[in-house]
XYZ file of C-alpha atoms in Angstrom:
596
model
C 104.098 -28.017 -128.435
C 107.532 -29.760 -126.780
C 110.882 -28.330 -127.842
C 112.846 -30.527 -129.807
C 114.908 -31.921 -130.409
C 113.754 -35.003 -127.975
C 115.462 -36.494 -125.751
C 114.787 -39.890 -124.330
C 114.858 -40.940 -120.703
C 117.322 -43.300 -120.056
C 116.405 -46.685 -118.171
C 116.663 -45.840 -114.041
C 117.280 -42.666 -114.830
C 115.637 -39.572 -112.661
C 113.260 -37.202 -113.803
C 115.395 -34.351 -112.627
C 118.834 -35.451 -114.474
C 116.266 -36.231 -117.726
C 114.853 -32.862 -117.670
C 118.024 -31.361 -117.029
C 119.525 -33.591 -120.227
C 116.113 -32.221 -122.391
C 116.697 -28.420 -121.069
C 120.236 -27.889 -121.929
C 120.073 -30.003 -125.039
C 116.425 -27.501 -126.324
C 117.169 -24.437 -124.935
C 120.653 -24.155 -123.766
C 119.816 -23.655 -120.199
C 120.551 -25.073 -117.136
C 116.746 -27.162 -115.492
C 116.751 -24.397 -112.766
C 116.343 -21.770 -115.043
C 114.487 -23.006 -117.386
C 111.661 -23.836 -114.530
C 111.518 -20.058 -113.809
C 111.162 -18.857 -117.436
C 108.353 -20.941 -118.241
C 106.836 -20.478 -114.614
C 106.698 -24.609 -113.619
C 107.388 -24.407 -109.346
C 110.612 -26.136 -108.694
C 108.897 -27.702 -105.898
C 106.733 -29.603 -108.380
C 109.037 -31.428 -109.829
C 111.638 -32.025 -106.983
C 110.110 -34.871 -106.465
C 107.188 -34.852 -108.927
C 104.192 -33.833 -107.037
C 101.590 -35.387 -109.211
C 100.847 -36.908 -112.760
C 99.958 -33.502 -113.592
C 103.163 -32.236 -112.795
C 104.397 -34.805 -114.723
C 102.092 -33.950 -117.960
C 103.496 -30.345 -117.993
C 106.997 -31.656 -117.807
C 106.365 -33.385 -121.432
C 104.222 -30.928 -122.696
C 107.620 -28.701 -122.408
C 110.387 -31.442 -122.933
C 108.657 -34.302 -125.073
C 107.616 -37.781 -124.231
C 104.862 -39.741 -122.592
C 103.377 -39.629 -119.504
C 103.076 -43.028 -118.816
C 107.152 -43.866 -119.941
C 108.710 -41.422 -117.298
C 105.861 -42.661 -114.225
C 108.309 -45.645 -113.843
C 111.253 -43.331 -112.554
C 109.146 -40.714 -111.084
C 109.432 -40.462 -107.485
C 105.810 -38.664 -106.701
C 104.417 -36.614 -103.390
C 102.047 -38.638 -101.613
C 100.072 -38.021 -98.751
C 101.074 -36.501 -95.269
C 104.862 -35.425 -96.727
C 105.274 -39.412 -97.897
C 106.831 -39.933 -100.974
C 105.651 -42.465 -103.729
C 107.889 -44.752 -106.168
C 105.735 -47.001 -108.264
C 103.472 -48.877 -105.674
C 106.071 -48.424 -102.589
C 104.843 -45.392 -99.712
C 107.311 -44.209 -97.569
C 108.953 -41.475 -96.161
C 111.317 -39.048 -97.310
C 113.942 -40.267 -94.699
C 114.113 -43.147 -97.327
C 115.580 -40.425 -100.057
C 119.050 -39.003 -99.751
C 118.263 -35.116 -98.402
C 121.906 -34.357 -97.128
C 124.398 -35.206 -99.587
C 124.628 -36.711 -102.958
C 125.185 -40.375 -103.882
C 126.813 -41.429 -107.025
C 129.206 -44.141 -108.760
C 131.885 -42.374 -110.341
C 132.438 -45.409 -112.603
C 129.026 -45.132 -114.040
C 129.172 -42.019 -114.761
C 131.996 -42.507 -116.834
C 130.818 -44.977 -118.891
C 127.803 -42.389 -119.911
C 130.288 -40.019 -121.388
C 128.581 -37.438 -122.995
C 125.164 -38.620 -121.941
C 125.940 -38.350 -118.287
C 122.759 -38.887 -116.198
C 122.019 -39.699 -112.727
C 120.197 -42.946 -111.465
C 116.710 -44.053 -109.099
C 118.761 -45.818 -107.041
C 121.585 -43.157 -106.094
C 118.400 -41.207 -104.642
C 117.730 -44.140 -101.877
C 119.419 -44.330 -98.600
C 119.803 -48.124 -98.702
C 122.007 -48.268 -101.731
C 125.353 -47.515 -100.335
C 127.472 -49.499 -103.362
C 126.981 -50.174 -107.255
C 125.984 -53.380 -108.527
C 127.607 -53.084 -111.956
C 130.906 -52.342 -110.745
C 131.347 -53.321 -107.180
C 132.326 -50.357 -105.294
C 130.796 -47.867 -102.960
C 128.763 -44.941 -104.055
C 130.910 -41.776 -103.937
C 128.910 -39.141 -101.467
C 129.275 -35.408 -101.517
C 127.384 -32.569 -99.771
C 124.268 -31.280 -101.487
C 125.435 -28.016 -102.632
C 122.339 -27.089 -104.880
C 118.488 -27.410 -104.074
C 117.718 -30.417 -105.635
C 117.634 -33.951 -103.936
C 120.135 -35.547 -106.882
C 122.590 -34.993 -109.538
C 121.431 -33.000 -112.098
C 124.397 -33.150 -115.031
C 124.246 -29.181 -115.035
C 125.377 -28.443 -111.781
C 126.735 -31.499 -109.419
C 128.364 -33.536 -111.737
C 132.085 -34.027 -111.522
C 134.828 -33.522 -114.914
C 136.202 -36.607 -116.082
C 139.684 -36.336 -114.600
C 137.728 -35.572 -111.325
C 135.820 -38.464 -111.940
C 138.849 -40.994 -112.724
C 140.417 -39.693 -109.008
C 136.999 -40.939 -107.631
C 137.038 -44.448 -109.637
C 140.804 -44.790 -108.422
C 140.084 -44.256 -105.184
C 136.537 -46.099 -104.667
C 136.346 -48.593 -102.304
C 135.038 -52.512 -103.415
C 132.195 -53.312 -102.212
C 129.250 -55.772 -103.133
C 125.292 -54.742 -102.819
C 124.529 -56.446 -99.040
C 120.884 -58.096 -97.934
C 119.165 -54.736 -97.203
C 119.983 -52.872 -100.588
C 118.827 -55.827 -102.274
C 115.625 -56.031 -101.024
C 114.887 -53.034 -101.189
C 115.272 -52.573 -104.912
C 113.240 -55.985 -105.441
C 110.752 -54.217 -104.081
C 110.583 -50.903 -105.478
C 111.013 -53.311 -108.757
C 108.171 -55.613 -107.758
C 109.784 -58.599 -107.520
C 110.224 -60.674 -104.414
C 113.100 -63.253 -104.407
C 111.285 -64.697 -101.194
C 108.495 -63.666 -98.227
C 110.151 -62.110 -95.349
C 108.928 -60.865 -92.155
C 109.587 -56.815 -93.218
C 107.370 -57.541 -96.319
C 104.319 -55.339 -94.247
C 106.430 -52.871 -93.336
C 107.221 -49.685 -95.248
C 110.365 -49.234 -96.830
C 111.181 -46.804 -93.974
C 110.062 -48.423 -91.773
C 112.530 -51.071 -92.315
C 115.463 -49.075 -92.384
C 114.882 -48.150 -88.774
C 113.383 -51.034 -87.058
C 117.329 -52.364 -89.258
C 119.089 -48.901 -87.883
C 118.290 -48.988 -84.567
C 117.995 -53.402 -83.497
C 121.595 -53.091 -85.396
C 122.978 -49.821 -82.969
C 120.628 -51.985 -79.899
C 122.873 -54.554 -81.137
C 126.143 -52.799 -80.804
C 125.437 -51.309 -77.614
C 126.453 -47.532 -79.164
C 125.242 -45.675 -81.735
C 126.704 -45.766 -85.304
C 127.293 -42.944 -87.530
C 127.613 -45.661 -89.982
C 123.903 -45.928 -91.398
C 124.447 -48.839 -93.691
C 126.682 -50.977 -91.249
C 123.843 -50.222 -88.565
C 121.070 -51.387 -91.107
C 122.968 -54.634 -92.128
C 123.420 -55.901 -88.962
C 119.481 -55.499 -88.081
C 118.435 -56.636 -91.290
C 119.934 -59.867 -90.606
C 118.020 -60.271 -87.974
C 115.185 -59.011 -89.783
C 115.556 -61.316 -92.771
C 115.178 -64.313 -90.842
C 111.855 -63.627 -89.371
C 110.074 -63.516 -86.153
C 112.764 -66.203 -84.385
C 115.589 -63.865 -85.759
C 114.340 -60.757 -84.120
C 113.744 -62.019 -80.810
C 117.488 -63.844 -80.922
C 118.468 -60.349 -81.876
C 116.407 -58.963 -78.715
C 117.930 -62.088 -76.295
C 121.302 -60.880 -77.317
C 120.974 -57.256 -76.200
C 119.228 -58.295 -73.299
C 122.360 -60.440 -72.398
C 124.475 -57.686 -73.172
C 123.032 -55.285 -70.798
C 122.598 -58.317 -68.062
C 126.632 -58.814 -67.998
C 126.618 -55.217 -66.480
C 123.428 -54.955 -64.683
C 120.360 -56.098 -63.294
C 117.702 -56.075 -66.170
C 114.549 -56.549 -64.024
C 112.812 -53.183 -66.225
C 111.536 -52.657 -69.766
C 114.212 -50.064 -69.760
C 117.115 -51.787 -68.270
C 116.931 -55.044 -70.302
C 117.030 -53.421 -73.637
C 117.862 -49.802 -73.182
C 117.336 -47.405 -76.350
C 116.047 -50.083 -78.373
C 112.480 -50.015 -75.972
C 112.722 -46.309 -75.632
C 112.953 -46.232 -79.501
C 110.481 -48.465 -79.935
C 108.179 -46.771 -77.162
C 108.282 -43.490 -78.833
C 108.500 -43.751 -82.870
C 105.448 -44.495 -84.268
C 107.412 -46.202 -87.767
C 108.942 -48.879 -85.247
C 105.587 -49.752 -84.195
C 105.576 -53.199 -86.020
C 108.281 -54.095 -83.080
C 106.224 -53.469 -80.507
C 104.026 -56.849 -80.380
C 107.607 -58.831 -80.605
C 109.408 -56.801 -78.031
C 106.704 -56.884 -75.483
C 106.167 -60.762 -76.139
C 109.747 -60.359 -75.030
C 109.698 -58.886 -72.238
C 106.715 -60.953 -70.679
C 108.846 -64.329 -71.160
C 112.632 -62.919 -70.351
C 112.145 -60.322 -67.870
C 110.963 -60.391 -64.266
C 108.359 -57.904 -64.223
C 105.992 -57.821 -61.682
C 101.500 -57.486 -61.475
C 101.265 -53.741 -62.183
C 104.305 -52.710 -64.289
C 103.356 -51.374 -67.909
C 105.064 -52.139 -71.070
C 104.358 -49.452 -73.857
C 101.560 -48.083 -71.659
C 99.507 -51.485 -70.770
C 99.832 -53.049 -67.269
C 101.000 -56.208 -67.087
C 98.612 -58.433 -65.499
C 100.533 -61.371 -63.631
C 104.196 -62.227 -63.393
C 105.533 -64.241 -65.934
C 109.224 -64.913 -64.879
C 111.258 -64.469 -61.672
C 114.758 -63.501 -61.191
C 117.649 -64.365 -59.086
C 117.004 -61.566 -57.070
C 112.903 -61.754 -56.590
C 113.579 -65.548 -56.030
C 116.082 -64.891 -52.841
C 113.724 -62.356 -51.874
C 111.024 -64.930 -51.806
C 113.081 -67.793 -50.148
C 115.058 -66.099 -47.809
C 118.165 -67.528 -49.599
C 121.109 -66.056 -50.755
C 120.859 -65.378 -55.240
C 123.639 -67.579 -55.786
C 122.425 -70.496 -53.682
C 118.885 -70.109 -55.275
C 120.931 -70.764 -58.603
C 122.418 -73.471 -57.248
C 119.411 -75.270 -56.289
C 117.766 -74.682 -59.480
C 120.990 -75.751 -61.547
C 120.238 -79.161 -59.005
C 116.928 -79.158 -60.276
C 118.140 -79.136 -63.888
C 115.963 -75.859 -64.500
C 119.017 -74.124 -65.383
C 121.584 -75.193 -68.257
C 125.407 -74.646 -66.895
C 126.802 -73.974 -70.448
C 123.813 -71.779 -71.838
C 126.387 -68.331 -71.576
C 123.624 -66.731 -69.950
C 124.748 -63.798 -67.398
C 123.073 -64.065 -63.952
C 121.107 -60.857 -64.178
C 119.627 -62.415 -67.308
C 118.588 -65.708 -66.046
C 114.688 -65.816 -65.311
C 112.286 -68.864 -64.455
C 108.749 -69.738 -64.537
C 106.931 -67.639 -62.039
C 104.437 -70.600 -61.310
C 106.765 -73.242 -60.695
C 110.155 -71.051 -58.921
C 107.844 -69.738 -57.077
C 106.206 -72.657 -55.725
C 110.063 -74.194 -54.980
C 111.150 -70.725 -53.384
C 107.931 -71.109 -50.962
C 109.067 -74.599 -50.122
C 112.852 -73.374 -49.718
C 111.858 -70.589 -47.734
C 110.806 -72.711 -44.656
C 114.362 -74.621 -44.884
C 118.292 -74.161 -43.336
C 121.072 -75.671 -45.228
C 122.170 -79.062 -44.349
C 125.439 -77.849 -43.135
C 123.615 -75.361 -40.649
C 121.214 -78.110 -39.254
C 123.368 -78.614 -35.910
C 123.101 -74.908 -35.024
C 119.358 -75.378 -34.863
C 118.873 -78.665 -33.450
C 121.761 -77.426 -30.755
C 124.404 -80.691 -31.117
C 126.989 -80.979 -32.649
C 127.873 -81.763 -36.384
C 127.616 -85.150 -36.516
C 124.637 -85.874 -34.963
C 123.093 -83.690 -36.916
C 124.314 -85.730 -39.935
C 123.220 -88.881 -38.643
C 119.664 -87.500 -38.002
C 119.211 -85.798 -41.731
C 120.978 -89.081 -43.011
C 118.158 -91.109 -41.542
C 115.377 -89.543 -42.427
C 114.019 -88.169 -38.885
C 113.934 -84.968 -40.319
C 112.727 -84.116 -43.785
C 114.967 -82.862 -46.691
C 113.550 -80.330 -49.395
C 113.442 -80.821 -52.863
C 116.266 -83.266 -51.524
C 114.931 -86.616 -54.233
C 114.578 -84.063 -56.680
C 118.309 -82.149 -56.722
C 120.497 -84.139 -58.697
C 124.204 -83.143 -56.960
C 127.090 -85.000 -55.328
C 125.674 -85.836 -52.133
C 128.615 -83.850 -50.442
C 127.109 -80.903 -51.730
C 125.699 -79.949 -48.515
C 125.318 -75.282 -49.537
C 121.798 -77.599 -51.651
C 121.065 -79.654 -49.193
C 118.259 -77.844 -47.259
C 115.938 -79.226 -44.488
C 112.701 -78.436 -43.555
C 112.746 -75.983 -40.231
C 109.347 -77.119 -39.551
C 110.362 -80.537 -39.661
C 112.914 -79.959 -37.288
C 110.558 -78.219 -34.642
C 108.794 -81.375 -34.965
C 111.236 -83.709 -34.139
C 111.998 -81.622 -31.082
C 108.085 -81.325 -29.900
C 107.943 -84.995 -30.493
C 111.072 -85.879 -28.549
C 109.672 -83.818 -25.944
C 106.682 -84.587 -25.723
C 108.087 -88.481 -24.848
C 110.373 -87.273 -22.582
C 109.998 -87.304 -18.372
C 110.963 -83.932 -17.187
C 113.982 -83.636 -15.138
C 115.469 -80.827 -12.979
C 118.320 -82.443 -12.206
C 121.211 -84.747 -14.329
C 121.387 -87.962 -12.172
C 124.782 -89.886 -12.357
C 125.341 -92.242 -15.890
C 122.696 -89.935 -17.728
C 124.106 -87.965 -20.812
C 122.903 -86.276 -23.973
C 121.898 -88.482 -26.760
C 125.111 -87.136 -28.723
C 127.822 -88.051 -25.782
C 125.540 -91.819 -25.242
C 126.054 -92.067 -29.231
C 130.205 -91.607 -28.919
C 130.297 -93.661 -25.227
C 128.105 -96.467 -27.130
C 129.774 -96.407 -30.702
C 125.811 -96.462 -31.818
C 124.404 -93.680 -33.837
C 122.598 -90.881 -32.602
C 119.494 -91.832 -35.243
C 119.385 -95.132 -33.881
C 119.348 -93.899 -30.680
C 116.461 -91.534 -31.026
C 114.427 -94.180 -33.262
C 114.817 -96.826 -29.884
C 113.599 -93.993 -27.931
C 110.446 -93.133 -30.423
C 109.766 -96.625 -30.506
C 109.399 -97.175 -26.826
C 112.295 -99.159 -26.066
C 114.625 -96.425 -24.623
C 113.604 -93.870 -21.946
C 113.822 -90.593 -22.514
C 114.459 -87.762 -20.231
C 114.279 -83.559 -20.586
C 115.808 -81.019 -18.860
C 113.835 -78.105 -17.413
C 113.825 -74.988 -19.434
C 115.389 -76.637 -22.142
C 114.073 -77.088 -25.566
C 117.210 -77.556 -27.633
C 118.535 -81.139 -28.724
C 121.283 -81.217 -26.150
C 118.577 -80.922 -23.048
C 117.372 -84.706 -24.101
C 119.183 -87.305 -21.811
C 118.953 -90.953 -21.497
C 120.261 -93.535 -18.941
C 123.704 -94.654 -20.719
C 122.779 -97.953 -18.688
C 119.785 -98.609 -20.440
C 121.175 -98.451 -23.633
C 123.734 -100.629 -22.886
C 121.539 -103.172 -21.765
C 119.922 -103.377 -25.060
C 122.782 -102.995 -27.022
C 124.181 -106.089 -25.613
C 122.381 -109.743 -24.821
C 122.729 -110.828 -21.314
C 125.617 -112.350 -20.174
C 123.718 -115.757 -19.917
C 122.467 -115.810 -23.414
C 123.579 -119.024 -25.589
C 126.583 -117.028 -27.408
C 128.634 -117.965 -30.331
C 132.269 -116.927 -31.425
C 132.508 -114.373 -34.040
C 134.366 -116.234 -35.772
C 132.142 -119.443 -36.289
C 129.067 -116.949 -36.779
C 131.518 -115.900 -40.189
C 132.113 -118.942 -41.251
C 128.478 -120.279 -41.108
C 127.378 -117.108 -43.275
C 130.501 -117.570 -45.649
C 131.827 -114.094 -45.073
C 134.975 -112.290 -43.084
C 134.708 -111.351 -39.222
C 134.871 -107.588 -40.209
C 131.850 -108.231 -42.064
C 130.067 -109.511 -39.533
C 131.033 -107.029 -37.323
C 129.615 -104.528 -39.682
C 126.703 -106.151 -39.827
C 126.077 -106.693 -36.211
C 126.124 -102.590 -36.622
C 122.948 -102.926 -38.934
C 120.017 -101.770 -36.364
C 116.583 -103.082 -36.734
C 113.035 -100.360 -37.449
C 113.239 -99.596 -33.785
C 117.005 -98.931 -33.802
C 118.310 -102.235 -31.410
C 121.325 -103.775 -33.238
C 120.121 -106.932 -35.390
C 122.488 -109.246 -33.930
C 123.377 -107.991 -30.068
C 127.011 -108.755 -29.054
C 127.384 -110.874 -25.665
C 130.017 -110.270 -23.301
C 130.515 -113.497 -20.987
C 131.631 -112.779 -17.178
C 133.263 -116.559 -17.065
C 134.997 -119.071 -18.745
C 138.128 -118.413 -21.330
C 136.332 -115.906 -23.168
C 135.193 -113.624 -20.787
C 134.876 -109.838 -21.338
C 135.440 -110.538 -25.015
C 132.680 -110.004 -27.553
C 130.752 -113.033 -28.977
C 127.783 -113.209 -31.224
C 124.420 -113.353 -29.301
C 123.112 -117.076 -30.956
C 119.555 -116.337 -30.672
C 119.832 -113.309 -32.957
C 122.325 -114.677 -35.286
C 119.135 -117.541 -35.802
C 116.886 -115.031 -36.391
C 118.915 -112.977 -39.303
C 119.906 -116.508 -40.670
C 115.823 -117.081 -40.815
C 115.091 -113.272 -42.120
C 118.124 -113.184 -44.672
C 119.771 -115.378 -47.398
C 122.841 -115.164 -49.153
C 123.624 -114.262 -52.947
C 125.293 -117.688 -53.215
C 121.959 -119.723 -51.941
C 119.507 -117.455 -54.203
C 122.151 -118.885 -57.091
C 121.508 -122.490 -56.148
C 118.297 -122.495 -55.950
C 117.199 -121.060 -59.067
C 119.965 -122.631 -61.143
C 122.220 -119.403 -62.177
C 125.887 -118.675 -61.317
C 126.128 -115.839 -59.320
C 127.106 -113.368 -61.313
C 123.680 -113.693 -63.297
C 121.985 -113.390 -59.906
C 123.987 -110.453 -59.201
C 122.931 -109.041 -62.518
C 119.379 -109.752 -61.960
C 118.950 -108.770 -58.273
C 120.224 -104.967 -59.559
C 117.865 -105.001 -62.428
C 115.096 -105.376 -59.962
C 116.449 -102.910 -57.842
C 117.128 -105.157 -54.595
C 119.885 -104.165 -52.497
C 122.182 -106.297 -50.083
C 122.032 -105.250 -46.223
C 125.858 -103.750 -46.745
C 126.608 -101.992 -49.680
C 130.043 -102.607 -49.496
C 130.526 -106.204 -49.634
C 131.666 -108.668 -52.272
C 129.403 -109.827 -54.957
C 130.060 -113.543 -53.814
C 129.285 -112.746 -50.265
C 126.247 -110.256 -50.316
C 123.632 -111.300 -48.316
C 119.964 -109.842 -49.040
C 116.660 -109.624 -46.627
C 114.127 -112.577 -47.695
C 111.638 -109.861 -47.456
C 112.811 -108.049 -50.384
C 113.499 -110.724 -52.730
C-alpha cells in the first residue's frame, strides 16, 4: 500500500524531483535515503530503467503508472536512453552539471520541483521567462535537481534571477522539444536522425564552420543547425564554406585538407554517419581527387574535377595563366569570391582544353620560336598562317596576348612547308634578304609576303643548316617587281583614281595596301621613268578597272535599291557584310560585289 499523503506529479516535471517531493512530504526523508530503506537500486530510477521500475515507484509513493510514463526518461537498449517515442543517447542528458531557471523555481515556492527539459543538453534558456538556464556542477549522484539536495534558498535564488542573462529559446532547442512532444511545426532534413545525432552532426558542421573548436556547446549547435534546418542545399553551402575557408590558406586537393576535422569527424563517429553520403557527394564535385584515392574507405573511381594545379600540370602552363584562359572561356565567374585553391572544373572538358593548350606558346612568345622578330611574328598569327588555340572561343581584349596561345605544331608546319618550297642555298647572293628585312625595305607585310611565296608567285630560297624563320630569303627584286606595274602600264594619278571612287587620296592609298588571296597588292602602284611625273607614284589603271568591276560603293548599293544610306549602312551590318577598310566613313565605304 503507497504512503500518503499523495502527492501529484507536476506537468514536465521529473520523476526524480516528484519522488523526492512524495519522500520528504510521507516519510520525512530525503529520495536517497529513502531508496536504501526500502531496498529500490538508485540506479533504477536514475533514469527509470523500466515500467517496472516505474510500478514499484507508485506502489511506494502513489499514482499511476501510465500518468508519470510521460516524464519518465527510461533505459533503453545498448546504454540509450528513452523519452516517450525519442532513442538517443545519454550525451543528449545533462551528466556534468545541473541546469535550471532560477525564475521558475521561484514561482513554485513551496512546491519547488525540477523540469524534463532542464535534463536536455539543447535547452540552454527558459521559454517562460526569457533568460538562460543557470548551470552548476553536479555535486550529488543524480542527473537533476532533486528539491532535497541541489536546490538553491530563495535569496540565493533572487541573486541568480538578478543576474540571469536574456535570452530567447533558438532553432535547435525548439525542435527538439517538438519532438520529444510529438509535434512537428514542419519536415526537416534531421527528422531521421536521432536526437543525438543532431546535436553533433549541429556541434561539429558549426566548430567546421568556425574553423576552431568551441567550448560553447549551444553557440556551436546553432550555427550547424542552421544549416541543418534548411536541408540538403543548406548543408552542402555549409560544407562549400569551410572548404573555402581552408582554400584561402591552402591547397585543398585531399578529403582531409578541404574540410579538415569536419571529414575526420565524420570518418570516425559512427552518430555522424547520416553526413557521410552528403560530404562525399561533396567531395566528388568540389575537390580534385584523382582514380584511386578513397573517401571514407571506397576508392574513387574516375576524376571528377581538376584543379589549378593538376590543370598546369597537364598543360604545361603556368596555374595562373590556366585561370586566365578559363576566365576567357567564361568557365570561371570573376566575382564568385572563390579562393584559387578552391576553384575546380570539369575533369572531361578542362581536361580536353589543357590537352589542346599543352601543344601551344603564348602569342607574345611566338617570335622566339619562329626565330624573327616581334612583328613578323604578329603579322603571321594576325593572318592566320599559323593556327590560334581556343583563340574564337576566349572572349578577351585582343591585346591580351599572356591568352593568346598558338599551336607549336602549327608552327613546325609552317616552317616544313616554307621549306619544303624553298631552293637551297649555301650562299646569300647580293639584293637577297630575310622575309622580315624584304617586309620593312618593301613597306609590305611579312604575311603577305609568305602567302605570294605559298602561292607560287614569289621565289623562295633556304639557307643551309638552317631551319629557323630567319634562314628563308627571297630576291628583294622580285618582290618589287610585283609590287609595282611596269613602268609602261596605262597609269592614272592618285588623285583622279579618288575622285572617280568618291573617297580621299589617303584612302586610296590604304587601299592600294589591301593584298589580294595570293598576297600581290590589289591595285599595284606605277612609277613612270618619263614625262612630268616621273619617279612619283600613280595608280596602275588596269587594276584600278578591275577593283572598280569586283567592288561597289555604299552610295551605289543606296541608289539602286532605293534607301538612303544610312538604311543601307544599317542593313549591310545586320547581314554581317563588311567594307574592304574598316576604318572609313559610312558615306564612303566601299564593299566586295562578292559579298553582297
Amino acid at each position: 500500500m503507497p504512503m500518503l499523503p499523495h502527492i501529484p506529479i507536476f506537468p514536465g516535471e521529473t520523476i526524480l524531483s516528484w519522488a523526492d517531493r512524495s519522500a520528504q512530504a510521507q516519510a520525512g526523508h530525503c529520495l536517497p535515503e529513502l531508496l536504501r530503506v526500502v531496498g529500490i537500486p538508485q540506479k533504477d530510477v536514475e533514469p527509470v530503467s523500466n515500467v517496472a521500475a516505474l510500478a514499484r515507484l507508485t506502489d511506494l509513493f502513489g499514482g499511476e503508472t501510465s500518468a508519470l510514463e510521460a516524464s519518465a526518461i527510461f533505459r533503453h537498449d545498448g546504454n540509450m536512453r528513452r523519452f516517450r517515442h525519442e532513442v538517443f543517447k545519454p550525451s543528449m542528458l545533462c551528466r556534468r552539471v545541473t541546469a535550471f531557471c532560477p525564475m521558475c523555481l521561484l514561482d513554485d515556492g513551496s512546491f519547488q520541483h525540477s523540469r524534463v527539459s532542464w535534463q536536455f543538453t539543447s535547452t540552454v534558456c527558459c521559454d517562460r521567462h526569457g533568460i538562460a538556464l543557470t548551470t552548476t556542477t553536479v555535486e550529488n549522484h543524480f542527473d537533476a535537481l532533486v528539491p532535497s539536495v541541489a536546490f538553491p534558498d530563495p535569496v540565493a535564488l533572487q541573486e541568480l534571477c538578478d543576474a540571469a542573462k536574456p535570452m530567447s529559446p533558438g532553432p535547435l532547442q525548439r525542435y527538439v522539444e517538438d519532438r520529444l512532444d510529438g509535434f512537428a511545426r514542419e519536415p526537416l532534413w534531421p527528422d531521421g536522425c536521432r536526437l543525438d545525432q543532431v546535436m553533433g552532426i549541429s556541434s561539429c558542421l558549426g566548430n567546421a564552420m568556425r574553423d576552431h573548436a568551441t567550448s560553447d556547446l549551444g553557440d556551436a549547435c546553432r550555427i550547424g543547425f542552421e544549416a541543418l534546418r534548411r536541408g540538403e542545399a543548406g548543408v552542402l553551402k555549409a560544407i562549400d564554406d569551410i572548404l573555402c575557408q581552408r582554400g584561402r590558406k591552402a591547397r585543398v586537393n585531399t578529403p582531409t585538407r578541404a574540410l579538415g576535422r569536419l571529414y575526420d569527424a565524420v570518418r570516425l563517429d559512427e552518430d555522424l554517419s547520416p553526413l557521410r553520403p552528403l560530404v562525399r557527394s561533396f567531395l566528388l564535385d568540389n575537390v580534385p581527387l584523382a582514380a584511386g584515392d578513397e573517401i571514407f574507405g571506397e576508392v574513387v573511381p574516375a576524376r571528377r574535377r581538376h584543379d589549378l594545379v593538376t590543370l598546369s600540370a597537364v598543360s604545361g602552363m603556368p596555374k595562373l595563366q590556366v585561370k586566365d584562359v578559363f576566365a576567357g572561356l567564361g568557365l570561371l565567374s570573376a566575382d564568385d569570391g572563390r579562393p584559387l585553391n578552391a576553384l575546380t572544373f570539369n575533369a572531361i572538358e578542362s581536361e580536353a582544353i589543357a590537352c589542346e593548350l599543352r601543344g601551344s606558346v603564348p602569342a607574345n612568345a611566338l617570335s622566339a620560336h619562329l626565330g624573327c622578330d616581334t612583328t613578323t611574328a604578329a603579322a603571321i598569327l594576325n593572318a592566320g598562317l599559323v593556327e590560334r588555340v581556343l583563340g574564337d572561343k576566349i572572349i578577351v581584349n585582343r591585346d591580351a596576348d599572356a591568352l593568346k596561345r598558338v599551336s607549336l605544331a602549327s608552327v613546325h608546319d609552317l616552317l616544313a612547308l616554307l621549306f619544303e618550297n624553298a631552293t637551297t642555298l649555301a650562299l646569300v647572293p647580293v639584293q637577297f634578304a630575310t622575309l622580315s628585312a624584304t617586309s620593312r625595305h618593301a613597306h609590305w607585310q611579312v604575311d603577305r609576303i609568305i602567302r605570294l611565296a605559298l602561292s607560287g608567285n614569289l621565289d623562295l630560297y633556304g639557307l643551309v643548316g638552317r631551319t629557323d624563320f630567319d634562314g628563308l630569303l627571297i630576291d628583294e627584286r622580285q618582290l618589287l617587281r610585283i609590287l609595282e606595274a611596269p613602268p609602261m602600264t596605262a597609269a592614272m594619278s592618285k588623285e583622279d583614281a579618288a575622285k572617280e571612287l568618291g573617297v580621299e587620296v589617303q584612302i586610296l592609298e590604304n587601299i592600294m595596301r589591301v593584298p589580294d588571296e595570293s598576297g600581290a597588292p590589289i591595285i599595284r602602284r606605277v612609277v613612270p621613268l618619263t614625262g612630268p611625273l616621273k619617279r612619283r607614284h600613280q595608280v596602275a589603271k588596269p587594276d584600278f578597272e578591275q577593283f572598280r568591276h569586283d567592288h561597289i560603293s555604299i552610295h551605289e548599293l543606296a541608289e539602286a535599291e532605293g534607301r538612303t544610306i544610312a538604311e543601307m549602312h544599317a542593313a549591310l551590318q545586320q547581314r554581317g557584310i563588311l567594307p574592304i577598310l574598316s576604318n572609313m566613313p559610312v558615306a564612303t565605304q566601299i564593299f566586295r560585289r562578292s559579298d553582297i
